[in-house]
Amino acid sequence: AANTVTFNKLISSTHNLAANPGFEVGDAVWVKDTGVTIEQSATNARNGNWYAKIVGGVTERALATEAYIECSPGDVWRGAAWARSVSVPISNANASIALHWYDKDKAYLSSTVTSLAPTGTWTQLVATGTAPASTQYVRFAERVTANAAPAGDWIWDDAELTRASQIIVHGTPGAQRTVIDGDGVHGYNSGNVL
């Protein structure tokens, strides 16, 4: 009988590709809609001294990474950020994060989105997505949906943007596999022994 091999990409990179992810460089390298500010206050920041604030309104408002980061169709990406509503009363508007996919001309294709209902507690949002056909670039965004009063304010900190950096090669029989990563090539038998 012939053996088979399958390939799967796993999210394993710890290299954060979001520039100024905790806003500690101040108001730099993020594209901001009206109603979005980057502010300094150790009291409000989750970590450090800086954070982003999105004031909700009648239209969606967002903060996006300035850079278009190269990627390929089928690449797996993970975006994450921490958010909480600081309105009193708590915002009616949901928060969300998005991986925005673009073609070679930087024309928008689609998005992978994760949303969060209003909360006054720091909560991490995570969006994991696979780049669709024709994708050449990805960008990461933090957003507040359009809503009527109280639209509310959200603060954001500690953004992450990572991509798959490891390939696992599974073979048969059993659970034999080869892991190819930054540390080299590792072979495991069906008992998970190196």
Coordinates of N, CA, C and O in Angstrom, one line a residue:
A1 N 0.8 -1.2 0.0 CA 0.0 0.0 0.0 C 0.9 1.2 0.0 O 1.9 1.3 0.7
A2 N 0.5 2.2 -0.7 CA 1.2 3.5 -0.8 C 1.0 4.3 0.4 O -0.1 4.4 1.0
N3 N 2.1 5.0 0.8 CA 2.0 6.0 1.9 C 1.5 7.3 1.4 O 1.8 7.6 0.3
T4 N 0.9 8.1 2.2 CA 0.4 9.4 1.8 C 1.0 10.4 2.7 O 1.4 10.2 3.9
V5 N 1.1 11.6 2.2 CA 1.7 12.8 3.0 C 0.7 13.9 2.8 O 0.3 14.2 1.7
T6 N 0.4 14.6 3.9 CA -0.4 15.9 3.8 C 0.4 17.0 4.4 O 1.2 16.8 5.3
F7 N 0.1 18.2 4.0 CA 0.7 19.4 4.5 C -0.3 20.3 5.1 O -1.4 20.6 4.6
N8 N 0.1 20.8 6.3 CA -0.8 21.8 7.0 C 0.1 22.9 7.6 O 1.1 22.6 8.1
K9 N -0.4 24.1 7.4 CA 0.3 25.2 8.0 C -0.3 25.5 9.4 O -1.5 25.5 9.5
L10 N 0.6 25.8 10.3 CA 0.2 26.1 11.7 C 0.6 27.5 12.0 O 1.7 28.0 11.6
I11 N -0.2 28.2 12.9 CA 0.2 29.5 13.3 C 1.1 29.2 14.5 O 0.7 28.7 15.5
S12 N 2.4 29.7 14.3 CA 3.3 29.4 15.4 C 4.4 30.5 15.5 O 5.2 30.5 16.4
S13 N 4.3 31.5 14.7 CA 5.2 32.6 14.7 C 5.0 33.5 15.9 O 3.8 33.8 16.2
T14 N 6.0 33.9 16.6 CA 5.9 34.8 17.7 C 6.4 36.2 17.3 O 6.4 37.1 18.1
H15 N 6.8 36.3 16.1 CA 7.2 37.6 15.6 C 6.0 38.5 15.2 O 5.3 38.2 14.3
N16 N 5.8 39.6 16.0 CA 4.7 40.5 15.8 C 5.0 41.4 14.6 O 5.9 42.2 14.6
L17 N 4.2 41.3 13.5 CA 4.4 42.1 12.3 C 3.6 43.5 12.4 O 3.7 44.2 11.5
A18 N 2.9 43.7 13.5 CA 2.2 45.0 13.6 C 3.2 46.0 14.2 O 3.7 45.8 15.3
A19 N 3.4 47.0 13.5 CA 4.3 48.1 14.0 C 3.7 48.9 15.1 O 2.5 49.1 15.0
N20 N 4.4 49.3 16.1 CA 3.9 50.0 17.2 C 2.6 49.4 17.8 O 1.6 50.0 18.0
P21 N 2.7 48.1 18.1 CA 1.5 47.4 18.5 C 0.9 47.8 19.9 O -0.3 47.7 20.0
G22 N 1.7 48.4 20.8 CA 1.2 48.8 22.0 C 1.1 50.3 22.1 O 0.9 50.9 23.2
F23 N 1.3 51.0 21.0 CA 1.2 52.4 20.8 C 2.3 53.2 21.6 O 2.2 54.4 21.9
E24 N 3.3 52.5 22.1 CA 4.3 53.1 22.9 C 5.2 54.1 22.2 O 6.0 54.8 22.8
V25 N 5.2 54.1 20.9 CA 5.9 55.0 20.1 C 5.1 56.3 19.9 O 5.5 57.3 19.3
G26 N 3.9 56.3 20.5 CA 3.0 57.4 20.3 C 2.1 57.3 19.1 O 1.8 56.2 18.6
D27 N 1.7 58.4 18.5 CA 0.8 58.5 17.4 C 1.6 58.3 16.1 O 1.9 59.2 15.4
A28 N 1.9 57.0 15.8 CA 2.7 56.7 14.6 C 2.3 55.4 14.0 O 1.9 54.5 14.7
V29 N 2.4 55.3 12.7 CA 2.3 54.1 11.9 C 0.9 53.4 11.9 O 0.8 52.3 11.6
W30 N -0.1 54.1 12.3 CA -1.5 53.6 12.3 C -2.3 54.7 11.5 O -2.1 55.9 11.6
V31 N -3.2 54.2 10.7 CA -4.1 55.0 9.9 C -5.4 55.1 10.7 O -6.0 54.1 11.1
K32 N -5.8 56.4 11.0 CA -7.0 56.6 11.9 C -8.1 57.3 11.2 O -7.9 58.3 10.5
D33 N -9.3 56.8 11.4 CA -10.5 57.5 11.0 C -10.8 58.7 11.9 O -10.2 58.8 13.0
T34 N -11.8 59.5 11.6 CA -12.2 60.6 12.4 C -12.7 59.9 13.7 O -13.4 58.9 13.7
G35 N -12.5 60.5 14.9 CA -12.9 60.0 16.1 C -11.9 59.0 16.8 O -12.2 58.4 17.8
V36 N -10.8 58.8 16.1 CA -9.8 57.9 16.7 C -8.5 58.7 17.1 O -8.0 59.5 16.4
T37 N -8.1 58.4 18.3 CA -6.9 59.1 18.8 C -5.9 58.0 19.5 O -6.4 57.0 19.9
I38 N -4.7 58.4 19.5 CA -3.7 57.6 20.3 C -3.3 58.5 21.5 O -2.8 59.6 21.3
E39 N -3.5 58.0 22.7 CA -3.4 58.8 23.9 C -2.4 58.2 24.9 O -2.2 57.0 24.9
Q40 N -1.9 59.1 25.8 CA -1.0 58.6 26.8 C -1.6 58.7 28.2 O -2.1 59.8 28.6
S41 N -1.6 57.6 28.9 CA -2.1 57.5 30.2 C -1.9 56.1 30.7 O -2.5 55.1 30.3
A42 N -1.0 55.9 31.7 CA -0.7 54.6 32.3 C -1.9 54.1 33.0 O -2.1 52.8 33.1
T43 N -2.8 54.9 33.4 CA -4.0 54.5 34.1 C -5.0 53.8 33.1 O -5.6 52.7 33.5
N44 N -5.1 54.3 31.9 CA -6.0 53.7 30.9 C -5.3 52.6 30.1 O -6.1 51.7 29.6
A45 N -4.0 52.6 29.9 CA -3.4 51.6 29.0 C -3.4 50.3 29.7 O -3.3 50.2 30.9
R46 N -3.5 49.2 28.9 CA -3.4 47.9 29.5 C -2.0 47.6 29.9 O -1.8 47.0 30.9
N47 N -1.1 47.9 29.1 CA 0.4 47.8 29.3 C 1.0 49.1 28.9 O 0.6 49.7 28.0
G48 N 2.1 49.5 29.6 CA 2.8 50.7 29.2 C 2.1 51.9 29.5 O 1.3 52.0 30.5
N49 N 2.3 53.0 28.7 CA 1.7 54.3 28.9 C 0.7 54.8 27.8 O 0.1 55.8 28.0
W50 N 0.7 54.1 26.7 CA -0.1 54.5 25.5 C -1.2 53.5 25.2 O -1.0 52.3 25.4
Y51 N -2.2 54.0 24.5 CA -3.3 53.2 24.0 C -4.0 54.0 22.9 O -3.8 55.2 22.7
A52 N -4.9 53.3 22.2 CA -5.7 53.9 21.2 C -7.1 54.0 21.7 O -7.6 53.2 22.5
K53 N -7.8 55.1 21.3 CA -9.2 55.3 21.7 C -10.0 55.5 20.5 O -9.7 56.4 19.6
I54 N -11.2 54.8 20.4 CA -12.1 55.0 19.2 C -13.4 55.5 19.8 O -14.0 54.8 20.6
V55 N -13.8 56.7 19.5 CA -15.1 57.2 19.9 C -16.2 56.8 18.9 O -16.1 57.1 17.7
G56 N -17.1 56.0 19.4 CA -18.2 55.5 18.5 C -19.0 56.6 17.9 O -19.1 57.7 18.4
G57 N -19.6 56.3 16.8 CA -20.5 57.3 16.1 C -21.5 56.7 15.2 O -21.7 55.5 15.3
V58 N -22.1 57.5 14.4 CA -23.2 57.0 13.5 C -22.6 56.2 12.3 O -23.3 55.5 11.6
T59 N -21.3 56.2 12.1 CA -20.6 55.4 11.1 C -19.5 54.6 11.8 O -19.0 54.9 12.9
E60 N -19.1 53.4 11.2 CA -18.0 52.6 11.8 C -16.8 53.5 11.8 O -16.5 54.3 10.9
R61 N -16.0 53.3 12.8 CA -14.7 54.0 12.9 C -13.6 52.9 13.2 O -13.8 52.0 13.9
A62 N -12.4 53.2 12.6 CA -11.4 52.2 12.7 C -10.0 52.8 12.8 O -9.8 53.9 12.4
L63 N -9.1 51.9 13.2 CA -7.7 52.2 13.3 C -7.0 51.0 12.6 O -7.3 49.9 13.0
A64 N -6.2 51.3 11.6 CA -5.6 50.2 10.8 C -4.1 50.3 10.7 O -3.6 51.5 10.7
T65 N -3.4 49.2 10.6 CA -1.9 49.3 10.4 C -1.7 50.0 9.1 O -2.4 49.9 8.1
E66 N -0.7 50.9 9.1 CA -0.3 51.6 7.9 C 0.3 50.8 6.8 O -0.1 51.0 5.6
A67 N 1.1 49.8 7.2 CA 1.8 49.0 6.2 C 0.8 47.9 5.6 O 0.0 47.3 6.3
Y68 N 1.0 47.7 4.3 CA 0.4 46.5 3.6 C 1.5 45.4 3.7 O 2.6 45.6 3.1
I69 N 1.2 44.3 4.4 CA 2.2 43.3 4.6 C 2.0 42.2 3.6 O 0.9 41.7 3.4
E70 N 3.1 41.8 2.9 CA 3.0 40.8 1.8 C 2.6 39.5 2.4 O 3.0 39.0 3.4
C71 N 1.7 38.8 1.6 CA 1.3 37.4 1.9 C 0.9 36.7 0.6 O 0.9 37.3 -0.4
S72 N 0.5 35.5 0.7 CA 0.1 34.7 -0.4 C -1.2 34.0 -0.1 O -1.5 33.7 1.0
P73 N -1.9 33.7 -1.2 CA -3.2 32.9 -1.0 C -2.9 31.6 -0.2 O -1.9 30.9 -0.5
G74 N -3.7 31.3 0.7 CA -3.5 30.1 1.5 C -2.7 30.3 2.8 O -2.8 29.4 3.7
D75 N -2.0 31.4 2.9 CA -1.3 31.7 4.2 C -2.3 31.9 5.3 O -3.4 32.5 5.1
V76 N -2.0 31.4 6.5 CA -2.8 31.6 7.6 C -2.3 32.7 8.5 O -1.1 32.7 8.8
W77 N -3.1 33.6 8.9 CA -2.7 34.8 9.7 C -3.6 34.9 10.9 O -4.7 34.4 10.9
R78 N -3.0 35.5 12.0 CA -3.7 35.7 13.2 C -3.5 37.1 13.6 O -2.4 37.7 13.7
G79 N -4.7 37.8 13.9 CA -4.7 39.2 14.4 C -5.3 39.1 15.8 O -6.2 38.4 16.0
A80 N -4.8 40.0 16.7 CA -5.3 40.0 18.0 C -5.1 41.4 18.6 O -4.2 42.1 18.3
A81 N -6.0 41.8 19.5 CA -5.9 43.0 20.3 C -6.7 43.0 21.5 O -7.7 42.2 21.6
W82 N -6.4 43.8 22.5 CA -7.2 43.9 23.7 C -8.0 45.1 23.7 O -7.5 46.2 23.2
A83 N -9.3 45.0 24.1 CA -10.2 46.2 24.1 C -11.1 46.2 25.3 O -11.4 45.1 25.9
R84 N -11.6 47.4 25.6 CA -12.7 47.5 26.6 C -13.4 48.8 26.4 O -12.8 49.8 25.9
S85 N -14.7 48.8 26.7 CA -15.5 50.0 26.6 C -15.3 50.9 27.9 O -15.3 50.4 29.0
V86 N -15.0 52.2 27.6 CA -14.8 53.1 28.8 C -16.0 54.1 28.9 O -15.8 55.1 29.7
S87 N -17.1 53.8 28.3 CA -18.2 54.7 28.4 C -19.0 54.4 29.6 O -19.1 53.3 30.1
V88 N -19.7 55.5 30.1 CA -20.7 55.3 31.2 C -22.0 56.0 30.7 O -22.0 57.2 30.5
P89 N -23.0 55.2 30.3 CA -23.1 53.8 30.4 C -22.2 53.1 29.3 O -21.8 53.8 28.4
I90 N -22.0 51.8 29.5 CA -21.2 51.0 28.5 C -21.8 51.2 27.1 O -23.0 51.3 26.9
S91 N -20.9 51.3 26.2 CA -21.2 51.5 24.8 C -22.3 50.5 24.3 O -22.3 49.3 24.7
N92 N -23.1 51.0 23.4 CA -24.0 50.1 22.6 C -23.3 49.5 21.4 O -23.8 48.6 20.8
A93 N -22.2 50.1 21.0 CA -21.5 49.6 19.8 C -20.6 48.5 20.1 O -19.9 48.5 21.1
N94 N -20.6 47.5 19.2 CA -19.6 46.4 19.3 C -18.2 46.8 18.9 O -18.1 47.7 18.0
A95 N -17.2 46.2 19.4 CA -15.9 46.3 18.9 C -15.6 45.1 18.0 O -16.2 44.1 18.2
S96 N -14.6 45.3 17.1 CA -14.2 44.2 16.3 C -12.8 44.4 15.8 O -12.3 45.5 15.8
I97 N -12.2 43.3 15.4 CA -10.9 43.3 14.7 C -11.0 42.7 13.4 O -11.9 41.8 13.2
A98 N -10.2 43.0 12.5 CA -10.3 42.5 11.1 C -8.9 42.3 10.5 O -8.0 43.1 10.7
L99 N -8.8 41.2 9.7 CA -7.7 41.0 8.8 C -8.3 41.4 7.4 O -9.3 40.7 7.0
H100 N -7.8 42.4 6.8 CA -8.2 42.9 5.5 C -7.3 42.3 4.4 O -6.1 42.5 4.5
W101 N -7.9 41.7 3.4 CA -7.1 41.1 2.3 C -7.2 41.9 1.1 O -8.2 42.5 0.7
Y102 N -6.0 42.1 0.4 CA -5.9 43.0 -0.7 C -5.1 42.2 -1.9 O -4.3 41.4 -1.6
D103 N -5.4 42.6 -3.1 CA -4.8 42.0 -4.3 C -3.5 42.7 -4.6 O -3.0 43.6 -3.8
K104 N -2.8 42.4 -5.7 CA -1.5 42.9 -6.0 C -1.5 44.4 -6.2 O -0.5 45.1 -6.1
D105 N -2.7 45.0 -6.6 CA -2.9 46.4 -6.8 C -3.3 47.1 -5.5 O -3.7 48.3 -5.6
K106 N -3.4 46.4 -4.4 CA -3.9 46.9 -3.1 C -5.4 47.2 -3.1 O -5.8 48.1 -2.4
A107 N -6.1 46.5 -4.0 CA -7.5 46.7 -4.1 C -8.1 45.7 -3.0 O -7.7 44.5 -3.0
Y108 N -9.1 46.2 -2.2 CA -9.7 45.4 -1.2 C -10.4 44.2 -1.8 O -11.1 44.3 -2.7
L109 N -10.2 43.0 -1.1 CA -10.9 41.7 -1.5 C -11.9 41.3 -0.5 O -13.1 41.2 -0.9
S110 N -11.6 41.2 0.7 CA -12.5 40.7 1.8 C -11.8 40.9 3.1 O -10.7 41.3 3.2
S111 N -12.6 40.5 4.2 CA -12.1 40.6 5.5 C -12.4 39.3 6.4 O -13.4 38.7 6.1
T112 N -11.6 39.0 7.3 CA -11.9 38.0 8.4 C -12.1 38.8 9.6 O -11.2 39.6 10.1
V113 N -13.3 38.7 10.3 CA -13.6 39.6 11.4 C -14.0 38.8 12.6 O -14.7 37.8 12.5
T114 N -13.7 39.3 13.8 CA -14.1 38.8 15.1 C -14.7 40.0 15.9 O -14.0 41.0 15.9
S115 N -15.9 39.8 16.4 CA -16.5 40.9 17.2 C -16.6 40.6 18.6 O -16.6 39.5 19.1
L116 N -16.8 41.7 19.4 CA -17.0 41.6 20.8 C -18.1 42.6 21.3 O -18.2 43.7 20.9
A117 N -19.1 42.0 22.1 CA -20.1 42.8 22.6 C -19.6 43.7 23.7 O -18.5 43.5 24.3
P118 N -20.2 44.9 23.9 CA -19.7 45.8 24.9 C -19.4 45.2 26.3 O -20.1 44.4 26.8
T119 N -18.2 45.6 26.8 CA -17.7 45.1 28.1 C -16.8 46.2 28.7 O -16.0 46.8 27.9
G120 N -16.8 46.3 30.0 CA -15.9 47.3 30.6 C -14.6 46.6 31.1 O -13.7 47.2 31.7
T121 N -14.5 45.3 30.8 CA -13.3 44.5 31.2 C -12.4 44.3 30.0 O -12.8 44.0 28.9
W122 N -11.0 44.5 30.2 CA -10.1 44.2 29.1 C -10.3 42.8 28.6 O -10.3 41.8 29.4
T123 N -10.6 42.6 27.3 CA -10.9 41.3 26.7 C -10.1 41.3 25.4 O -10.0 42.2 24.6
Q124 N -9.4 40.1 25.1 CA -8.7 39.9 23.9 C -9.6 39.4 22.8 O -10.3 38.4 23.0
L125 N -9.5 40.1 21.7 CA -10.2 39.6 20.5 C -9.1 38.9 19.6 O -8.0 39.5 19.5
V126 N -9.5 37.8 19.0 CA -8.6 37.1 18.1 C -9.3 36.7 16.8 O -10.4 36.2 16.9
A127 N -8.7 37.1 15.7 CA -9.2 36.7 14.4 C -8.1 35.9 13.7 O -7.0 36.3 13.5
T128 N -8.5 34.7 13.2 CA -7.6 33.8 12.5 C -8.2 33.6 11.1 O -9.4 33.2 11.0
G129 N -7.4 33.8 10.0 CA -8.0 33.7 8.7 C -7.0 33.2 7.7 O -5.8 33.4 7.9
T130 N -7.5 32.6 6.7 CA -6.7 32.1 5.5 C -6.8 33.1 4.4 O -7.9 33.5 4.0
A131 N -5.7 33.6 3.9 CA -5.7 34.5 2.8 C -6.4 33.9 1.5 O -6.0 32.8 1.1
P132 N -7.4 34.6 1.0 CA -8.2 34.0 -0.1 C -7.4 34.1 -1.4 O -6.3 34.7 -1.5
A133 N -7.9 33.5 -2.5 CA -7.3 33.6 -3.8 C -7.1 35.0 -4.2 O -7.8 35.9 -3.9
S134 N -6.0 35.3 -4.9 CA -5.6 36.6 -5.4 C -5.0 37.5 -4.3 O -4.7 38.6 -4.6
T135 N -4.9 37.1 -3.1 CA -4.3 37.9 -2.0 C -2.8 38.1 -2.2 O -2.1 37.2 -2.5
Q136 N -2.4 39.4 -2.1 CA -1.0 39.8 -2.1 C -0.6 40.5 -0.8 O 0.6 40.5 -0.5
Y137 N -1.6 41.1 -0.1 CA -1.3 41.9 1.1 C -2.4 41.7 2.1 O -3.5 41.4 1.8
V138 N -2.0 41.9 3.4 CA -2.9 41.9 4.5 C -2.7 43.1 5.4 O -1.5 43.6 5.4
R139 N -3.7 43.6 6.0 CA -3.6 44.7 6.9 C -4.5 44.3 8.1 O -5.5 43.5 8.0
F140 N -4.2 44.9 9.3 CA -5.0 44.6 10.5 C -5.7 45.8 11.0 O -5.1 46.9 10.9
A141 N -6.9 45.7 11.4 CA -7.7 46.9 11.9 C -8.4 46.6 13.2 O -8.8 45.4 13.5
E142 N -8.6 47.6 14.0 CA -9.4 47.6 15.2 C -10.5 48.5 14.9 O -10.3 49.7 14.4
R143 N -11.8 48.1 15.2 CA -12.9 48.9 14.8 C -14.0 49.0 15.8 O -14.1 48.1 16.7
V144 N -14.9 50.0 15.7 CA -16.1 50.1 16.5 C -17.2 50.3 15.6 O -17.2 51.2 14.7
T145 N -18.3 49.5 15.7 CA -19.4 49.5 14.8 C -20.2 50.8 15.0 O -20.2 51.4 16.0
A146 N -20.9 51.2 13.9 CA -21.8 52.3 14.0 C -23.0 52.0 14.9 O -23.4 50.9 15.0
N147 N -23.4 53.0 15.7 CA -24.5 52.7 16.6 C -25.1 54.1 17.1 O -24.4 55.1 17.1
A148 N -26.3 54.0 17.5 CA -27.0 55.2 18.0 C -26.5 55.4 19.5 O -25.9 54.5 20.0
A149 N -26.9 56.5 20.0 CA -26.5 56.9 21.4 C -27.0 55.8 22.4 O -28.1 55.3 22.3
P150 N -26.2 55.5 23.4 CA -24.8 55.9 23.5 C -23.9 55.1 22.6 O -23.8 53.9 22.8
A151 N -23.3 55.8 21.7 CA -22.4 55.0 20.8 C -21.2 54.5 21.5 O -20.7 53.4 21.3
G152 N -20.7 55.3 22.5 CA -19.7 54.9 23.4 C -18.2 54.9 22.9 O -18.0 55.0 21.7
D153 N -17.3 54.8 23.8 CA -15.9 54.9 23.5 C -15.3 53.5 23.9 O -15.6 52.9 24.9
W154 N -14.3 53.1 23.1 CA -13.5 51.9 23.3 C -12.1 52.3 23.3 O -11.6 53.1 22.6
I155 N -11.3 51.6 24.2 CA -9.9 51.8 24.2 C -9.2 50.4 23.8 O -9.8 49.4 24.1
W156 N -8.0 50.5 23.2 CA -7.4 49.4 22.6 C -5.9 49.4 23.0 O -5.3 50.4 23.1
D157 N -5.3 48.2 23.1 CA -3.9 48.1 23.4 C -3.4 46.7 22.9 O -4.2 45.8 22.7
D158 N -2.1 46.6 22.8 CA -1.4 45.3 22.6 C -1.9 44.5 21.4 O -2.3 43.4 21.5
A159 N -1.8 45.1 20.2 CA -2.1 44.5 19.0 C -1.1 43.4 18.6 O 0.1 43.6 18.9
E160 N -1.5 42.4 17.8 CA -0.6 41.4 17.3 C -1.0 41.0 15.9 O -2.2 40.9 15.6
L161 N 0.0 40.8 15.0 CA -0.3 40.3 13.7 C 0.8 39.3 13.4 O 2.0 39.7 13.3
T162 N 0.5 38.0 13.3 CA 1.5 37.0 13.0 C 1.0 36.1 11.9 O -0.2 36.0 11.5
R163 N 2.0 35.4 11.2 CA 1.6 34.5 10.2 C 2.2 33.1 10.4 O 3.1 33.0 11.2
A164 N 1.7 32.1 9.7 CA 2.2 30.8 9.9 C 3.7 30.7 9.5 O 4.1 31.3 8.6
S165 N 4.5 30.0 10.3 CA 5.9 29.9 10.1 C 6.4 28.5 10.2 O 7.6 28.2 10.2
Q166 N 5.5 27.5 10.2 CA 5.9 26.2 10.4 C 5.0 25.3 9.6 O 3.8 25.5 9.4
I167 N 5.6 24.2 9.0 CA 4.9 23.3 8.2 C 5.0 21.9 8.9 O 6.1 21.5 9.3
I168 N 3.9 21.3 9.1 CA 3.9 19.9 9.6 C 3.6 19.0 8.5 O 2.6 19.1 7.8
V169 N 4.4 18.0 8.3 CA 4.2 16.9 7.3 C 3.7 15.7 8.0 O 4.5 15.1 8.8
H170 N 2.5 15.3 7.8 CA 1.9 14.1 8.4 C 2.0 12.9 7.4 O 1.7 13.1 6.2
G171 N 2.4 11.8 7.8 CA 2.5 10.6 7.0 C 1.7 9.5 7.6 O 1.3 9.5 8.7
T172 N 1.5 8.5 6.7 CA 0.9 7.2 7.2 C 1.9 6.1 7.0 O 2.8 6.3 6.2
P173 N 2.0 5.1 7.8 CA 1.0 4.7 8.8 C 1.2 5.5 10.1 O 2.2 6.0 10.4
G174 N 0.1 5.4 10.9 CA 0.2 6.0 12.3 C 0.3 7.5 12.3 O -0.1 8.2 11.3
A175 N 0.8 8.1 13.3 CA 0.9 9.5 13.5 C 2.3 10.0 13.2 O 2.8 11.0 13.8
Q176 N 3.1 9.4 12.3 CA 4.4 9.8 12.0 C 4.3 11.2 11.4 O 3.4 11.5 10.6
R177 N 5.3 12.1 11.7 CA 5.3 13.4 11.1 C 6.7 14.0 11.1 O 7.5 13.6 11.9
T178 N 6.8 15.0 10.3 CA 8.1 15.8 10.3 C 7.7 17.2 10.5 O 6.7 17.7 9.8
V179 N 8.4 17.9 11.4 CA 8.1 19.3 11.6 C 9.3 20.1 11.1 O 10.4 19.8 11.4
I180 N 9.0 21.1 10.2 CA 10.0 22.0 9.7 C 9.7 23.4 10.2 O 8.7 23.9 10.0
D181 N 10.7 23.9 11.0 CA 10.5 25.2 11.6 C 11.8 25.9 11.7 O 12.8 25.5 11.1
G182 N 11.8 27.0 12.4 CA 13.1 27.8 12.5 C 14.2 27.1 13.1 O 15.4 27.5 13.0
D183 N 13.9 26.0 13.9 CA 15.0 25.3 14.5 C 15.5 24.1 13.7 O 16.3 23.3 14.1
G184 N 14.9 23.9 12.5 CA 15.4 22.8 11.6 C 14.2 21.9 11.3 O 13.1 22.2 11.4
V185 N 14.7 20.6 11.0 CA 13.7 19.6 10.6 C 13.7 18.5 11.7 O 14.8 18.1 12.2
H186 N 12.5 18.1 12.2 CA 12.4 17.2 13.3 C 11.5 16.1 12.9 O 10.4 16.4 12.4
G187 N 11.9 14.8 13.1 CA 11.0 13.7 12.7 C 10.5 13.0 14.0 O 11.2 12.9 15.0
Y188 N 9.2 12.7 14.0 CA 8.6 12.0 15.1 C 8.0 10.7 14.7 O 7.3 10.6 13.6
N189 N 8.1 9.7 15.5 CA 7.4 8.4 15.2 C 6.0 8.5 15.7 O 5.5 9.5 16.3
S190 N 5.2 7.4 15.6 CA 3.8 7.3 16.0 C 3.7 7.5 17.5 O 2.6 7.8 17.9
G191 N 4.7 7.3 18.3 CA 4.7 7.5 19.7 C 5.0 8.9 20.1 O 5.2 9.1 21.3
N192 N 5.1 9.8 19.2 CA 5.4 11.2 19.4 C 6.9 11.4 20.0 O 7.1 12.3 20.7
V193 N 7.8 10.5 19.6 CA 9.1 10.5 20.1 C 10.0 11.0 19.0 O 9.9 10.6 17.8
L194 N 10.9 12.0 19.3 CA 11.8 12.6 18.3 C 12.8 11.7 17.8 O 13.3 10.9 18.6

